[in-house]
Short mmCIF file of C-alpha atoms and ligand atoms in Angstrom, two decimals:
data_model
loop_
_atom_site.label_atom_id
_atom_site.label_comp_id
_atom_site.label_asym_id
_atom_site.label_seq_id
_atom_site.Cartn_x
_atom_site.Cartn_y
_atom_site.Cartn_z
CA MET A 1 -1.96 -22.25 -2.37
CA THR A 2 -3.69 -25.21 -3.92
CA THR A 3 -0.66 -27.50 -4.06
CA PRO A 4 -1.65 -30.68 -2.21
CA ALA A 5 0.32 -31.48 0.89
CA ALA A 6 3.39 -33.54 0.16
CA PRO A 7 3.20 -37.19 1.29
CA GLU A 8 5.62 -36.54 4.10
CA GLU A 9 3.24 -33.96 5.53
CA ARG A 10 0.22 -36.25 5.43
CA THR A 11 1.75 -39.39 6.85
CA ALA A 12 2.37 -40.11 10.50
CA PRO A 13 5.81 -39.45 11.99
CA VAL A 14 6.78 -43.08 11.58
CA GLY A 15 5.89 -42.99 7.88
CA ARG A 16 7.83 -39.81 7.48
CA ARG A 17 10.85 -41.28 9.15
CA ALA A 18 10.67 -44.35 6.94
CA LEU A 19 10.40 -42.16 3.86
CA LEU A 20 13.42 -40.12 4.87
CA ALA A 21 15.36 -43.29 5.61
CA ALA A 22 14.49 -44.61 2.16
CA LEU A 23 15.65 -41.41 0.53
CA GLY A 24 18.86 -41.37 2.49
CA LEU A 25 20.31 -38.79 4.85
CA GLY A 26 21.24 -36.33 2.13
CA ALA A 27 17.64 -35.81 1.12
CA ILE A 28 16.34 -34.72 4.52
CA GLY A 29 17.05 -31.05 4.01
CA VAL A 30 15.45 -31.03 0.59
CA VAL A 31 12.29 -32.76 1.72
CA ALA A 32 11.91 -30.67 4.86
CA GLY A 33 12.73 -27.52 2.92
CA ALA A 34 10.03 -28.14 0.34
CA GLY A 35 7.32 -28.57 2.94
CA LEU A 36 8.42 -25.52 4.89
CA GLN A 37 8.60 -23.34 1.82
CA ARG A 38 5.04 -24.20 0.95
CA ARG A 39 4.00 -23.20 4.46
CA LEU A 40 5.81 -19.86 4.22
CA SER A 41 4.26 -18.96 0.88
CA SER A 42 0.81 -19.71 2.21
CA VAL A 43 1.18 -17.50 5.28
CA ILE A 44 2.41 -14.38 3.61
CA GLY A 45 0.22 -12.25 1.43
CA PRO A 46 0.35 -11.81 -2.33
CA LEU A 47 1.33 -8.15 -2.04
CA THR A 48 3.92 -6.89 -4.50
CA ASP A 49 6.11 -3.84 -4.10
CA GLY A 50 3.80 -1.61 -6.09
CA THR A 51 6.17 -1.09 -9.00
CA PRO A 52 3.87 -0.13 -11.88
CA PHE A 53 3.70 -2.82 -14.59
CA ALA A 54 6.14 -4.99 -12.63
CA ASP A 55 4.37 -8.09 -13.90
CA LEU A 56 5.04 -7.03 -17.49
CA LEU A 57 8.79 -6.87 -16.99
CA PRO A 58 10.67 -9.57 -18.90
CA THR A 59 12.19 -11.02 -15.75
CA ASN A 60 10.44 -12.23 -12.64
CA GLU A 61 12.85 -10.15 -10.61
CA ARG A 62 10.79 -8.17 -8.21
CA PHE A 63 10.43 -8.00 -4.46
CA ARG A 64 7.41 -9.62 -2.89
CA ILE A 65 6.21 -7.65 0.11
CA TYR A 66 5.96 -9.85 3.18
CA THR A 67 4.36 -9.21 6.53
CA VAL A 68 3.43 -11.90 9.03
CA THR A 69 0.89 -9.67 10.76
CA GLY A 70 -1.29 -9.13 7.71
CA SER A 71 -0.73 -5.39 7.78
CA LEU A 72 2.03 -2.89 7.10
CA PRO A 73 2.90 -0.88 10.22
CA TRP A 74 4.44 2.57 9.95
CA ARG A 75 6.41 4.98 12.08
CA PRO A 76 7.26 8.16 10.23
CA PRO A 77 10.93 9.21 10.39
CA GLU A 78 10.09 12.07 12.81
CA ALA A 79 8.68 9.60 15.32
CA TYR A 80 11.11 6.76 14.68
CA ARG A 81 13.44 5.50 17.47
CA LEU A 82 15.94 2.67 17.45
CA ARG A 83 17.11 1.31 20.80
CA VAL A 84 20.32 -0.67 21.29
CA GLY A 85 20.44 -2.35 24.68
CA GLY A 86 21.01 -5.52 26.64
CA GLN A 87 24.64 -6.23 27.50
CA VAL A 88 26.04 -2.84 26.50
CA GLU A 89 28.07 -0.18 28.29
CA ARG A 90 25.65 2.54 27.23
CA LEU A 91 22.12 2.31 25.90
CA LEU A 92 21.57 3.95 22.55
CA ASP A 93 18.25 5.60 21.76
CA LEU A 94 18.63 6.89 18.24
CA GLY A 95 16.34 8.95 16.08
CA TYR A 96 16.23 8.80 12.31
CA ALA A 97 18.39 11.94 12.04
CA ASP A 98 20.98 10.31 14.32
CA LEU A 99 21.21 7.36 11.94
CA ARG A 100 21.38 9.68 8.93
CA ALA A 101 24.18 11.69 10.55
CA ARG A 102 26.52 8.70 10.35
CA PRO A 103 28.73 8.12 7.31
CA PRO A 104 26.57 6.07 4.95
CA VAL A 105 27.68 2.59 3.96
CA SER A 106 26.42 1.09 0.69
CA LEU A 107 26.53 -2.39 -0.71
CA THR A 108 25.04 -4.11 -3.74
CA ARG A 109 23.99 -7.76 -3.50
CA ASP A 110 21.39 -10.16 -4.81
CA PHE A 111 18.45 -10.53 -2.41
CA GLN A 112 16.95 -14.00 -2.11
CA CYS A 113 13.89 -15.33 -0.32
CA VAL A 114 13.92 -18.93 0.82
CA THR A 115 10.73 -19.51 -1.21
CA GLY A 116 12.81 -19.07 -4.37
CA TRP A 117 12.48 -15.53 -5.67
CA ARG A 118 15.62 -13.50 -6.14
CA VAL A 119 16.35 -9.91 -7.13
CA SER A 120 19.76 -9.19 -8.66
CA ASP A 121 22.11 -6.40 -7.70
CA VAL A 122 20.07 -4.55 -5.13
CA GLU A 123 21.75 -1.49 -3.68
CA TRP A 124 21.25 -0.86 0.04
CA THR A 125 22.58 2.08 2.06
CA GLY A 126 22.61 2.51 5.80
CA VAL A 127 24.71 2.10 8.89
CA ARG A 128 26.87 -0.90 9.67
CA LEU A 129 25.39 -2.88 12.54
CA ARG A 130 28.92 -3.44 13.90
CA ASP A 131 29.43 0.31 14.25
CA LEU A 132 26.27 0.66 16.34
CA LEU A 133 27.37 -2.28 18.51
CA ASP A 134 30.77 -0.64 19.03
CA GLU A 135 29.19 2.70 19.83
CA ALA A 136 27.03 1.04 22.48
CA GLY A 137 30.05 -0.81 23.89
CA ALA A 138 28.48 -4.21 23.26
CA ALA A 139 29.78 -7.00 25.47
CA ASP A 140 31.23 -10.11 23.89
CA ALA A 141 27.87 -11.88 24.23
CA ALA A 142 26.73 -14.82 22.14
CA PHE A 143 23.83 -13.25 20.26
CA VAL A 144 22.29 -10.07 18.95
CA ARG A 145 18.49 -10.09 18.86
CA PHE A 146 16.25 -7.87 16.81
CA SER A 147 12.62 -6.93 17.18
CA SER A 148 10.17 -5.19 14.92
CA TYR A 149 7.62 -2.52 15.73
CA ASP A 150 5.08 -4.72 13.94
CA GLY A 151 4.88 -6.40 17.36
CA ALA A 152 5.42 -9.93 16.06
CA TYR A 153 8.56 -10.46 14.02
CA HIS A 154 11.90 -11.11 15.67
CA GLU A 155 15.29 -12.38 14.60
CA SER A 156 18.79 -13.08 15.88
CA LEU A 157 22.36 -13.39 14.67
CA THR A 158 25.40 -14.74 16.43
CA MET A 159 27.74 -11.94 17.53
CA GLU A 160 30.20 -13.03 14.85
CA GLN A 161 27.53 -12.82 12.14
CA ALA A 162 26.27 -9.48 13.45
CA ARG A 163 29.75 -7.99 13.13
CA ARG A 164 30.14 -8.83 9.44
CA ASP A 165 30.74 -6.07 6.90
CA ASP A 166 27.65 -7.08 4.92
CA VAL A 167 25.12 -6.63 7.74
CA LEU A 168 23.47 -3.21 7.77
CA VAL A 169 20.76 -1.24 9.44
CA ALA A 170 19.44 -0.16 6.06
CA LEU A 171 17.85 3.23 5.41
CA ASP A 172 17.81 3.33 1.61
CA LEU A 173 16.88 0.82 -1.05
CA ARG A 174 18.19 1.62 -4.53
CA GLY A 175 19.01 5.18 -3.49
CA LYS A 176 15.61 6.01 -2.02
CA PRO A 177 14.46 6.03 1.61
CA LEU A 178 12.94 2.69 2.58
CA THR A 179 9.20 2.69 2.04
CA ARG A 180 6.64 1.47 4.52
CA ALA A 181 6.20 -1.76 2.54
CA HIS A 182 9.92 -2.48 2.58
CA GLY A 183 10.18 -2.02 6.35
CA GLY A 184 11.18 1.63 6.75
CA PRO A 185 12.30 3.91 8.09
CA ALA A 186 14.98 1.36 9.03
CA ARG A 187 15.30 -2.40 8.58
CA LEU A 188 17.98 -5.01 8.89
CA LEU A 189 19.84 -6.24 5.81
CA VAL A 190 21.74 -9.49 6.26
CA ALA A 191 23.14 -9.76 2.75
CA PRO A 192 24.60 -13.30 2.79
CA MET A 193 21.48 -14.90 4.27
CA TYR A 194 17.94 -15.65 3.11
CA GLY A 195 15.55 -12.72 3.23
CA TYR A 196 13.81 -13.79 6.43
CA LYS A 197 16.87 -12.69 8.42
CA SER A 198 16.42 -9.11 7.13
CA LEU A 199 13.86 -7.98 9.68
CA LYS A 200 11.66 -5.07 8.62
CA TRP A 201 10.41 -2.15 10.74
CA LEU A 202 13.38 -2.47 13.08
CA GLU A 203 12.71 -1.19 16.59
CA ALA A 204 15.23 -2.69 18.99
CA ILE A 205 18.60 -4.42 19.03
CA GLU A 206 19.57 -6.43 22.11
CA VAL A 207 22.97 -7.87 23.00
CA THR A 208 22.36 -11.07 24.93
CA ASP A 209 23.55 -14.57 25.74
CA GLU A 210 20.03 -15.85 25.22
CA GLY A 211 19.27 -17.25 21.84
CA PRO A 212 19.10 -17.93 19.07
CA THR A 213 15.57 -16.87 18.23
CA GLY A 214 13.58 -16.07 15.11
CA TYR A 215 10.02 -15.97 13.85
CA TRP A 216 10.59 -18.38 10.96
CA GLU A 217 13.23 -20.33 12.85
CA GLU A 218 10.53 -21.22 15.40
CA ARG A 219 8.65 -22.65 12.41
CA GLY A 220 11.49 -24.86 11.23
CA TYR A 221 13.82 -22.65 9.20
CA ALA A 222 17.57 -22.50 9.78
CA HIS A 223 19.15 -20.00 12.17
CA ASP A 224 22.33 -19.97 10.11
CA ALA A 225 20.48 -19.03 6.95
CA TRP A 226 23.36 -18.77 4.45
CA VAL A 227 22.02 -18.50 0.92
CA GLY A 228 22.73 -21.77 -0.88
CA ARG A 229 24.01 -23.56 2.23
CA SER A 230 20.90 -23.94 4.36
CA ASN A 231 17.23 -24.86 4.32
CA GLY A 232 17.92 -27.66 1.83
CA ARG A 233 18.51 -25.19 -1.00
CA ASN A 234 21.49 -24.81 -3.29
CA ASP A 235 21.09 -21.30 -4.68
CA PRO A 236 24.21 -19.42 -5.74
CA PRO A 237 25.53 -17.37 -2.83
CA THR A 238 24.56 -13.70 -2.61
CA SER A 239 27.97 -12.55 -1.45
N1 MTE B 1 8.89 -7.55 10.22
C1 MTE B 1 9.02 -8.42 9.19
N2 MTE B 1 10.21 -8.53 8.58
C2 MTE B 1 10.37 -9.40 7.54
C3 MTE B 1 9.30 -10.23 7.11
C4 MTE B 1 8.05 -10.08 7.77
O1 MTE B 1 7.06 -10.75 7.44
N3 MTE B 1 7.94 -9.16 8.80
N4 MTE B 1 9.49 -11.14 6.09
C5 MTE B 1 10.89 -11.54 5.81
C6 MTE B 1 11.04 -12.26 4.55
S1 MTE B 1 10.60 -13.90 4.55
C7 MTE B 1 11.61 -11.68 3.44
S2 MTE B 1 11.96 -12.57 2.04
C8 MTE B 1 11.90 -10.24 3.40
C9 MTE B 1 11.15 -9.59 2.25
O2 MTE B 1 11.43 -8.22 2.20
P1 MTE B 1 10.44 -7.27 1.41
O3 MTE B 1 9.07 -7.44 2.02
O4 MTE B 1 11.01 -5.89 1.56
O5 MTE B 1 10.43 -7.74 -0.03
O6 MTE B 1 11.55 -9.58 4.61
C10 MTE B 1 11.80 -10.33 5.79
N5 MTE B 1 11.58 -9.47 6.94
MO1 MO B 2 11.42 -14.77 2.59
#
């Protein structure tokens, strides 16, 4: 992006602190959020979801395809495995057919990226994360951590967040199997939080007391990424 760095990014820490003090406590989130959002948009690529003529649609409502590695990995459904481990009574090692054999759960929510774009009423179908945790006999640990087979992205939720109704291991997006670009064959969908919590190309789920962790969180974003109540943004909630 060509946007010049904001003053608070160019000045020394002392200058930044003075600026924040001048603006008052309430402005800290907004200022920090703006700088961070610029950083996120510059790291990710300009890929779109490939919808033909998407740019000609009257709304700007389309997914941007994000990948921090610069490429789109892929495991075909036949080769796909999802492991659930850590503090569990029994390890799960599930294939795509195992996930498909479970009663599907669907939900429809807006999807919002912390950089500002939002897609209304997106339907997701998959398996409730809570059901997989129960099946594995997850201990009452503090966190659930997620890793991606892209080899780089990772995320975490508190156990309480992970057990919410609106957190899925998603298999379908708008009634069709998740594409490679959207993180198939299975990704996380954390409906009430900003998109960066919804890890793509899901490979492993770990129940642990160690955390929290997260790729973007390590770069300054909020762990508790509620839409409209974090990262200095006041978007309408998605749930
Ligand atoms: N593995 C992985 N998962 C990821 C990301 C990523 O770069 N890599 N980007 C996140 C961000 S910031 C958003 S907004 C959503 C975007 O989902 P989409 O690429 O399907 O539109 O994926 C999230 N999950
Ligand atoms: Mo995002």
